[in-house]
Short mmCIF file of C-alpha atoms in Angstrom, two decimals:
data_model
loop_
_atom_site.label_atom_id
_atom_site.label_comp_id
_atom_site.label_asym_id
_atom_site.label_seq_id
_atom_site.Cartn_x
_atom_site.Cartn_y
_atom_site.Cartn_z
CA MET A 13 -32.98 7.39 -85.90
CA ALA A 14 -29.45 6.86 -87.12
CA THR A 15 -28.21 8.84 -84.24
CA MET A 16 -30.04 6.70 -81.77
CA VAL A 17 -28.62 3.58 -83.39
CA LYS A 18 -25.12 5.06 -83.19
CA LEU A 19 -25.58 5.97 -79.53
CA GLY A 20 -26.88 2.51 -78.80
CA ARG A 21 -23.75 1.05 -80.30
CA LEU A 22 -21.52 3.31 -78.20
CA THR A 23 -23.36 2.70 -74.95
CA GLY A 24 -21.53 -0.50 -74.18
CA LYS A 25 -18.15 1.11 -74.63
CA VAL A 26 -19.13 4.06 -72.44
CA VAL A 27 -20.38 1.80 -69.70
CA GLU A 28 -17.24 -0.29 -69.92
CA GLU A 29 -14.97 2.79 -69.77
CA THR A 30 -17.00 4.20 -66.90
CA PHE A 31 -16.67 0.93 -65.04
CA ILE A 32 -12.93 0.85 -65.69
CA GLN A 33 -12.54 4.46 -64.52
CA ASN A 34 -14.60 3.81 -61.37
CA ARG A 35 -12.51 0.73 -60.62
CA ASP A 36 -9.26 2.62 -61.09
CA ALA A 37 -10.60 5.39 -58.93
CA GLU A 38 -11.56 2.93 -56.21
CA GLU A 39 -8.12 1.32 -56.42
CA ASN A 40 -6.23 4.70 -56.27
CA ARG A 41 -8.52 6.38 -53.71
CA LEU A 42 -6.38 5.38 -50.69
CA LYS A 43 -3.15 6.46 -52.36
CA GLU A 44 -4.67 9.79 -53.39
CA TYR A 45 -6.03 10.30 -49.87
CA GLU A 46 -2.61 9.67 -48.33
CA ALA A 47 -0.99 11.97 -50.90
CA ALA A 48 -3.51 14.69 -50.12
CA LEU A 49 -2.84 14.25 -46.38
CA LYS A 50 0.90 14.64 -46.97
CA ILE A 51 0.40 17.76 -49.05
CA GLN A 52 -1.91 19.27 -46.42
CA SER A 53 0.39 18.38 -43.54
CA TRP A 54 3.41 19.86 -45.34
CA PHE A 55 1.56 23.05 -46.17
CA ARG A 56 0.22 23.44 -42.64
CA ALA A 57 3.70 22.72 -41.18
CA VAL A 58 5.23 25.35 -43.45
CA ARG A 59 2.57 27.85 -42.44
CA VAL A 60 2.97 27.08 -38.69
CA ARG A 61 6.76 27.22 -38.87
CA SER A 62 6.66 30.57 -40.62
CA TYR A 63 4.21 31.85 -37.98
CA ILE A 64 6.38 30.53 -35.12
CA LYS A 65 9.42 32.11 -36.76
CA PHE A 66 7.56 35.41 -36.93
CA LEU A 67 6.58 35.09 -33.25
CA HIS A 68 10.17 34.29 -32.27
CA LYS A 69 11.38 37.31 -34.19
CA CYS A 70 8.85 39.52 -32.45
CA ALA A 71 9.74 38.06 -29.02
CA VAL A 72 13.46 38.62 -29.67
CA THR A 73 12.77 42.21 -30.63
CA VAL A 74 10.73 42.83 -27.48
CA GLN A 75 13.36 41.13 -25.27
CA ARG A 76 16.17 43.09 -26.92
CA HIS A 77 14.48 46.41 -26.28
CA TRP A 78 13.53 45.48 -22.69
CA ARG A 79 16.96 44.14 -21.82
CA GLY A 80 18.56 47.18 -23.37
CA PHE A 81 16.35 49.38 -21.21
CA LEU A 82 17.24 47.44 -18.05
CA GLY A 83 20.96 47.40 -18.93
CA ARG A 84 21.02 51.13 -19.53
CA GLY A 85 19.24 51.72 -16.21
CA ALA A 86 21.68 49.42 -14.35
CA PHE A 87 24.67 51.06 -16.03
CA ARG A 88 23.30 54.50 -15.15
CA THR A 89 22.94 53.42 -11.49
CA LEU A 90 26.46 51.93 -11.52
CA VAL A 91 27.87 55.16 -12.91
CA LYS A 92 26.05 57.18 -10.22
CA ASN A 93 27.36 54.93 -7.44
CA SER A 94 30.88 55.03 -8.86
CA VAL A 95 30.81 58.82 -9.06
CA PHE A 96 29.45 59.03 -5.50
CA VAL A 97 32.17 56.71 -4.19
CA MET A 98 34.85 58.68 -6.05
CA ARG A 99 33.55 61.94 -4.61
CA MET A 100 33.39 60.52 -1.09
CA ASN A 101 36.94 59.18 -1.39
CA PHE A 102 38.09 62.56 -2.68
CA TYR A 103 36.28 64.40 0.15
CA ASN A 104 37.71 62.03 2.77
CA LYS A 105 41.18 62.48 1.32
CA MET A 106 40.79 66.25 1.47
CA VAL A 107 39.48 65.99 5.05
CA VAL A 108 42.50 63.91 6.06
CA ARG A 109 44.81 66.45 4.42
CA ILE A 110 43.12 69.35 6.21
CA GLN A 111 43.27 67.50 9.54
CA LYS A 112 46.94 66.70 8.94
CA ARG A 113 47.82 70.31 8.22
CA TRP A 114 45.78 71.61 11.17
CA ARG A 115 47.17 69.09 13.65
CA GLY A 116 50.71 69.75 12.47
CA TYR A 117 50.20 73.49 12.89
CA TYR A 118 48.57 73.01 16.31
CA VAL A 119 51.32 70.70 17.57
CA ARG A 120 54.09 72.96 16.29
CA LYS A 121 52.53 76.05 17.85
CA TYR A 122 51.00 74.85 21.13
CA VAL A 123 52.52 71.46 22.02
CA HIS A 124 56.19 71.38 20.99
CA ASN A 125 58.40 74.42 21.40
CA TYR A 126 61.41 74.35 19.06
CA TYR A 127 63.76 76.46 21.17
CA ALA A 128 62.77 74.77 24.42
CA ARG A 129 63.34 71.38 22.81
CA LYS A 130 66.70 72.59 21.47
CA ARG A 131 67.77 73.68 24.95
CA TYR A 132 66.52 70.38 26.34
CA LEU A 133 68.58 68.41 23.81
CA GLU A 134 71.70 70.49 24.53
CA GLY A 135 71.24 69.97 28.27
CA LEU A 136 70.63 66.29 27.61
CA GLN A 137 73.92 66.02 25.71
CA ILE A 138 75.81 67.65 28.57
CA LYS A 139 74.06 65.41 31.08
CA ASN A 140 74.86 62.35 28.98
CA GLN A 141 78.53 63.30 28.95
CA ILE A 142 78.48 63.73 32.72
CA VAL A 143 76.67 60.43 33.20
CA ARG A 144 79.07 58.63 30.86
CA SER A 145 82.07 60.02 32.73
CA GLU A 146 80.51 59.04 36.07
CA LEU A 147 79.72 55.58 34.75
CA SER A 148 83.29 55.15 33.50
CA GLU A 149 84.59 56.22 36.93
CA TYR A 150 82.10 53.88 38.60
CA ALA A 151 83.20 51.01 36.37
CA GLU A 152 86.85 51.77 37.06
CA MET A 153 86.17 51.87 40.80
CA HIS A 154 84.32 48.55 40.64
CA LYS A 155 87.17 47.09 38.64
CA ARG A 156 89.67 48.20 41.29
CA GLU A 157 87.42 46.83 44.03
CA ARG A 158 87.11 43.48 42.26
CA GLU A 159 90.86 43.35 41.76
CA LYS A 160 91.41 44.23 45.41
CA ARG A 161 88.85 41.61 46.51
CA ARG A 162 90.52 39.02 44.29
CA GLN A 163 93.92 39.83 45.78
CA GLU A 164 92.46 39.64 49.30
CA LEU A 165 90.89 36.28 48.55
CA ALA A 166 94.16 35.04 47.07
CA GLU A 167 96.06 36.25 50.18
CA LYS A 168 93.47 34.64 52.47
CA LYS A 169 93.78 31.42 50.53
CA GLU A 170 97.57 31.51 50.77
CA ILE A 171 97.38 32.25 54.50
CA TYR A 172 94.86 29.41 54.97
CA ASN A 173 97.08 27.01 53.04
CA ALA A 174 100.08 28.18 55.09
CA ARG A 175 98.18 27.62 58.35
CA LYS A 176 96.98 24.26 57.09
CA ASN A 177 100.53 23.19 56.15
CA HIS A 178 102.12 24.74 59.22
CA TYR A 179 103.44 21.33 60.25
CA LEU A 180 105.96 21.55 57.36
CA LEU A 181 107.81 24.35 59.13
CA SER A 182 111.49 23.72 59.98
CA THR A 183 112.65 23.21 63.56
CA HIS A 184 116.02 23.48 65.27
CA GLN A 185 116.55 19.78 64.90
CA VAL A 186 114.91 18.93 61.56
CA SER A 187 114.81 21.14 58.51
CA GLY A 188 111.57 21.29 56.55
CA ILE A 189 110.99 20.64 52.84
CA TYR A 190 111.05 24.39 52.12
CA ASN A 191 114.41 24.82 53.90
CA THR A 192 116.61 22.33 52.10
CA PRO A 193 120.32 22.45 52.87
CA TYR A 194 121.10 22.23 49.17
CA LYS A 195 120.03 25.83 48.60
CA PRO A 196 121.78 28.91 49.92
CA PHE A 197 118.52 30.49 51.07
CA PRO A 198 115.24 28.97 52.28
CA ASP A 199 112.12 29.11 50.11
CA GLU A 200 109.58 31.97 50.34
CA MET A 201 106.98 29.52 51.68
CA GLU A 202 109.23 28.97 54.69
CA TYR A 203 108.99 32.60 55.71
CA GLN A 204 105.22 32.54 55.16
CA LEU A 205 104.87 29.48 57.41
CA MET A 206 106.87 31.29 60.05
CA SER A 207 104.58 34.35 59.90
CA VAL A 208 101.27 32.50 60.51
CA LYS A 209 99.81 30.39 63.26
CA PRO A 210 98.58 26.83 62.83
CA LEU A 211 94.87 26.05 62.48
CA SER A 212 92.96 25.31 65.63
CA HIS A 213 90.77 22.22 65.90
CA LYS A 214 87.98 23.95 67.79
CA ARG A 215 84.62 24.19 66.01
CA PRO A 216 83.06 27.68 65.74
CA LEU A 217 79.96 28.24 67.84
CA ARG A 218 76.71 28.80 65.95
CA PRO A 219 74.73 31.95 66.78
CA ARG A 220 71.79 31.26 69.03
CA ASP A 221 68.30 31.85 67.60
CA SER A 222 66.58 34.48 69.75
CA THR A 223 63.16 33.82 68.23
CA MET A 224 63.17 30.16 69.40
CA GLY A 225 62.03 29.02 65.94
CA LEU A 226 58.73 30.89 66.09
CA VAL A 227 59.36 33.40 63.26
CA ASP A 228 60.53 32.75 59.71
CA PRO A 229 64.03 34.34 59.36
CA SER A 230 63.51 35.00 55.61
CA PRO A 231 62.58 38.60 54.57
CA PRO A 232 58.84 39.42 54.40
CA ARG A 233 56.97 38.74 51.16
CA VAL A 234 59.97 36.75 49.81
CA PRO A 235 59.65 32.97 49.37
CA PRO A 236 62.30 30.97 51.27
CA ALA A 237 65.26 29.69 49.26
CA LEU A 238 64.92 26.12 50.59
CA PRO A 239 61.86 24.15 51.69
CA GLN A 240 61.41 24.66 55.40
CA SER A 241 59.68 22.38 57.81
CA ALA A 242 57.20 23.44 60.43
CA PRO A 243 58.85 24.89 63.58
CA LEU A 244 58.94 22.61 66.59
CA PRO A 245 57.32 23.73 69.84
CA PRO A 246 59.67 25.10 72.52
CA ILE A 247 60.99 22.65 75.07
CA ASP A 248 60.38 23.28 78.75
CA LYS A 249 59.03 26.73 78.10
CA LYS A 250 56.27 27.68 80.46
CA LYS A 251 53.93 30.61 80.05
CA PRO A 252 54.92 33.51 82.32
CA GLN A 253 52.48 34.47 85.00
CA GLY A 254 50.49 37.63 84.53
CA PRO A 255 48.47 39.35 81.74
CA PHE A 256 51.01 38.57 79.00
CA ARG A 257 50.29 37.56 75.40
CA GLN A 258 51.64 34.53 73.63
CA PRO A 259 55.25 34.79 72.33
CA THR A 260 54.08 33.85 68.84
CA GLU A 261 51.68 36.80 68.70
CA VAL A 262 54.34 39.18 70.06
CA TYR A 263 56.95 38.08 67.46
CA SER A 264 54.43 38.22 64.61
CA GLN A 265 53.53 41.79 65.59
CA ARG A 266 57.20 42.75 65.94
CA TYR A 267 58.21 41.41 62.51
CA ARG A 268 55.06 42.51 60.72
CA PRO A 269 55.80 44.00 57.25
CA LEU A 270 55.23 47.69 56.61
CA GLU A 271 51.81 48.73 55.32
CA PRO A 272 52.06 52.31 54.01
CA THR A 273 48.91 54.41 53.90
CA LEU A 274 47.35 55.68 50.69
CA ARG A 275 48.77 59.16 51.26
CA VAL A 276 52.31 57.78 51.64
CA ALA A 277 52.01 55.30 48.76
CA THR A 278 50.72 57.86 46.23
CA ASP A 279 52.21 61.13 45.01
CA TYR A 280 50.77 64.58 45.64
CA THR A 281 50.46 65.19 41.91
CA SER A 282 49.00 61.80 41.02
CA GLU A 283 45.59 63.29 40.24
CA GLU A 284 47.00 65.89 37.87
CA GLU A 285 49.25 63.33 36.17
CA ALA A 286 46.29 60.99 35.65
CA ARG A 287 44.24 63.87 34.19
CA VAL A 288 47.06 64.81 31.79
CA ALA A 289 47.50 61.16 30.73
CA MET A 290 43.75 60.83 30.12
CA LYS A 291 43.73 64.01 27.96
CA ARG A 292 46.71 62.75 25.98
CA GLN A 293 45.01 59.39 25.41
CA GLU A 294 41.81 61.09 24.25
CA TRP A 295 43.78 63.29 21.84
CA GLU A 296 45.71 60.35 20.38
CA GLY A 297 42.63 58.15 19.91
CA ARG A 298 40.24 60.84 18.71
CA ILE A 299 38.01 59.70 15.81
CA ASN A 300 35.54 61.83 13.84
CA ASP A 301 32.28 59.85 13.79
CA ASP A 302 30.35 62.45 11.77
CA THR A 303 30.07 61.51 8.11
CA PHE A 304 31.56 64.18 5.84
CA LEU A 305 28.92 65.27 3.33
CA PRO A 306 29.48 67.28 0.13
CA PHE A 307 29.23 71.03 0.40
CA THR A 308 26.12 71.03 -1.86
CA ARG A 309 24.11 69.18 0.82
CA ARG A 310 25.30 71.15 3.80
CA GLU A 311 22.31 72.61 5.65
CA ARG A 312 23.71 73.56 9.08
CA PRO A 313 24.60 77.23 9.62
CA TYR A 314 28.17 78.42 9.42
CA SER A 315 30.03 78.58 12.74
CA PRO A 316 33.07 80.88 13.04
CA LEU A 317 36.47 79.47 13.92
CA LEU A 318 37.52 79.15 17.53
CA HIS A 319 40.91 80.89 17.27
CA THR A 320 39.83 83.94 15.25
CA THR A 321 37.34 85.90 17.35
CA SER A 322 35.99 85.82 20.90
CA GLN A 323 33.72 87.82 23.13
CA TYR A 324 36.76 89.76 24.39
CA GLY A 325 37.96 90.80 20.93
CA ALA A 326 40.16 89.39 18.18
CA LEU A 327 42.88 86.99 19.25
CA PRO A 328 46.46 87.35 17.94
CA TYR A 329 45.93 84.59 15.40
CA GLY A 330 48.78 84.50 12.88
CA SER A 331 50.63 87.43 14.45
CA ARG A 332 53.21 85.20 16.14
CA HIS A 333 55.30 82.39 14.69
CA PHE A 334 54.78 78.86 15.97
CA ARG A 335 58.42 78.83 17.15
CA HIS A 336 57.84 81.81 19.38
CA GLU A 337 59.55 81.19 22.69
CA LYS A 338 57.25 81.49 25.67
CA LYS A 339 58.89 83.30 28.56
CA GLU A 340 58.61 81.62 31.90
CA THR A 341 56.86 83.66 34.58
CA ALA A 342 57.17 83.48 38.33
CA ASP A 343 53.82 81.68 38.70
CA ASP A 344 54.81 78.88 36.32
CA ARG A 345 57.96 78.01 38.22
CA PHE A 346 56.14 77.28 41.48
CA LYS A 347 53.65 74.48 41.85
CA LEU A 348 51.27 74.10 44.77
CA VAL A 349 51.57 70.76 46.49
CA CYS A 350 48.58 71.14 48.79
CA SER A 351 45.34 73.04 48.18
CA PRO A 352 45.38 76.62 49.60
CA ILE A 353 43.48 77.53 52.73
CA PRO A 354 40.39 79.63 51.88
CA ILE A 355 40.66 81.78 55.00
CA LEU A 356 44.19 82.93 54.08
CA GLU A 357 43.07 84.00 50.60
CA LYS A 358 40.68 86.55 52.15
CA PHE A 359 43.49 88.20 54.10
CA LYS A 360 43.51 92.03 53.80
CA GLU A 361 40.06 91.95 52.18
CA THR A 362 37.71 91.16 55.05
CA TYR A 363 40.07 92.03 57.90
CA SER A 364 38.57 94.55 60.29
CA LYS A 365 38.60 95.02 64.06
CA GLY A 366 40.77 91.99 64.68
CA GLN A 367 38.34 89.53 63.06
CA VAL A 368 38.26 87.59 59.83
CA ALA A 369 34.89 87.01 58.15
CA LEU A 370 34.23 83.37 57.38
#
């Protein structure tokens, strides 16, 4: 009973405290809710950031391994290409060296003869000396001719001046200016005036044109030195009776320029010279279009060299020096200008009973 009375006394305080606590809780509910939201958002952000960091780390690891794999493959390919290019450059260099040695050997042995060239140079020196001496003589002769021509022109000029001034000659009555009485002897010009005749006043006759102005007097295929006008028609020139052609046609045919035939204009050996020039041009501009492959990939069969063996036996390869002097035979000194006649080649072979088999 006492307990119930004591609880009844405390009931008011409990209710009041409960009310106060509920009121405080209602007042702080919004603040606690916001605080809880902040705590949850921070925790979730930390968890998400750590997860994203883990994903980034995994992605970086995967990318590093993949890029390393690609880089090693690219570097391996680059090394292969570089080695291939270096080998090809080395092979090409060796090919050029082999070609250089072979062409030098071939030219020294088969194209240029040392002793023949030496004789040619010695003969050329002697010929140059002869030509120089002839040129000096020719120059001296031309110098003498020019001097003689200059003296002749000077004499002609003096004679012309003397003939022009012939009226200054002295007479029996009047002495001239070159024969003054104040000198013991007359002047040299006086004797020169006495030795020439005076100039005549007659005009020289012009040569008559035989072509009557119908043909150009200038050489054929040469343009005239001065502009020429069209020729005038002949005056009082009638056509002769009979089956005669026009004078213009006759003169054009008479002064027609030469037109040599193809046989006269070309040489007998023009065909051979053209063939030799074409061979020389092909040899100088020869280019090897076949790509040189390494010896490990060579699949074609081996072909023997051209200058070692033949179907007639071994050739004297290497037995003679490249400076070996080739002796000239009788057949090499003569050259056929025209093609031989086939019927004459069969002489003494098919000749029987006075007939020749064709």
